[in-house]
Amino acid sequence: MSKQLLEYVKRFLQGEIPVDEFVESYDAKWKAERDSKELLADDPITSEKLSTFFCFADLYNPNDDRFEYEFDEKRLRAEMQKVFDGELGD
């Protein structure tokens, strides 16, 4: 299913899925994979990417009074694109 999660992220990054829909459904999809232990079958890089996307989605806040560490839609998409493209950081 991780390929499905990556494809879902790709569709979001291409603008095919609205941000609020993505954040809510990615959260549910990722948790379902985690709870079913499917995530354990992923290679380490894919696992890290999917977990990072989950964390980033959790940091999304559409309100103007967001904390500095929270993401608006533009920042969410930009940070996710970096990870999707392979920039995982250290």
CSV table of C-alpha atoms in Angstrom, one decimal:
chain,number,residue,atom,x,y,z
A,1,MET,CA,0.0,0.0,0.0
A,2,SER,CA,3.0,2.3,0.4
A,3,LYS,CA,3.0,2.8,-3.3
A,4,GLN,CA,-0.6,3.9,-3.0
A,5,LEU,CA,0.4,6.4,-0.3
A,6,LEU,CA,3.3,7.8,-2.5
A,7,GLU,CA,0.9,8.1,-5.4
A,8,TYR,CA,-1.6,9.9,-3.2
A,9,VAL,CA,1.1,12.3,-2.2
A,10,LYS,CA,2.1,12.8,-5.8
A,11,ARG,CA,-1.5,13.6,-6.8
A,12,PHE,CA,-1.6,16.2,-3.9
A,13,LEU,CA,1.6,17.8,-5.0
A,14,GLN,CA,0.3,18.0,-8.6
A,15,GLY,CA,-2.7,19.9,-7.3
A,16,GLU,CA,-5.3,17.1,-7.9
A,17,ILE,CA,-6.3,16.9,-4.3
A,18,PRO,CA,-7.4,19.9,-2.1
A,19,VAL,CA,-5.2,20.5,0.9
A,20,ASP,CA,-7.9,19.9,3.6
A,21,GLU,CA,-9.0,16.6,1.9
A,22,PHE,CA,-5.4,15.5,1.7
A,23,VAL,CA,-4.4,16.2,5.3
A,24,GLU,CA,-7.5,14.4,6.7
A,25,SER,CA,-7.3,11.4,4.4
A,26,TYR,CA,-3.5,11.0,4.5
A,27,ASP,CA,-3.6,10.9,8.3
A,28,ALA,CA,-6.2,8.1,8.2
A,29,LYS,CA,-4.4,6.2,5.4
A,30,TRP,CA,-1.0,6.4,7.1
A,31,LYS,CA,-2.4,5.3,10.5
A,32,ALA,CA,-4.2,2.3,8.8
A,33,GLU,CA,-0.9,1.2,7.3
A,34,ARG,CA,0.9,1.7,10.6
A,35,ASP,CA,-1.7,-0.2,12.6
A,36,SER,CA,-1.8,-3.1,10.1
A,37,LYS,CA,2.0,-3.3,10.2
A,38,GLU,CA,2.2,-2.7,6.4
A,39,LEU,CA,4.7,0.1,7.0
A,40,LEU,CA,7.2,-2.4,8.4
A,41,ALA,CA,7.6,-3.9,4.9
A,42,ASP,CA,8.8,-0.6,3.4
A,43,ASP,CA,12.4,0.1,2.7
A,44,PRO,CA,13.9,2.7,5.1
A,45,ILE,CA,13.8,5.6,2.7
A,46,THR,CA,10.2,5.1,1.8
A,47,SER,CA,9.3,4.6,5.4
A,48,GLU,CA,11.0,7.9,6.4
A,49,LYS,CA,9.3,9.8,3.6
A,50,LEU,CA,5.9,8.5,4.5
A,51,SER,CA,6.4,9.3,8.2
A,52,THR,CA,7.7,12.7,7.3
A,53,PHE,CA,4.6,13.4,5.2
A,54,PHE,CA,2.5,12.4,8.1
A,55,CYS,CA,4.3,14.8,10.4
A,56,PHE,CA,4.1,17.6,7.9
A,57,ALA,CA,0.4,17.0,7.4
A,58,ASP,CA,0.0,17.3,11.2
A,59,LEU,CA,1.8,20.7,11.1
A,60,TYR,CA,-0.7,22.1,8.6
A,61,ASN,CA,-2.9,24.9,9.9
A,62,PRO,CA,-5.0,26.9,7.5
A,63,ASN,CA,-5.6,29.8,9.9
A,64,ASP,CA,-3.7,33.0,9.8
A,65,ASP,CA,-3.0,32.9,13.5
A,66,ARG,CA,-0.8,29.7,13.1
A,67,PHE,CA,2.3,29.3,15.1
A,68,GLU,CA,5.6,29.9,13.4
A,69,TYR,CA,6.4,26.2,13.2
A,70,GLU,CA,3.1,25.4,11.6
A,71,PHE,CA,2.6,25.2,7.8
A,72,ASP,CA,0.2,27.1,5.6
A,73,GLU,CA,-0.7,25.3,2.3
A,74,LYS,CA,2.1,26.8,0.3
A,75,ARG,CA,4.8,25.8,2.8
A,76,LEU,CA,3.2,22.3,3.3
A,77,ARG,CA,3.4,21.7,-0.5
A,78,ALA,CA,6.9,23.1,-0.7
A,79,GLU,CA,8.3,21.0,2.2
A,80,MET,CA,6.5,17.9,1.0
A,81,GLN,CA,7.9,18.4,-2.5
A,82,LYS,CA,11.4,18.5,-1.2
A,83,VAL,CA,11.0,15.2,0.6
A,84,PHE,CA,9.2,13.6,-2.3
A,85,ASP,CA,12.2,14.6,-4.5
A,86,GLY,CA,14.6,13.0,-2.1
A,87,GLU,CA,15.8,15.7,0.1
A,88,LEU,CA,15.3,14.0,3.5
A,89,GLY,CA,17.8,16.1,5.5
A,90,ASP,CA,20.1,14.9,8.2
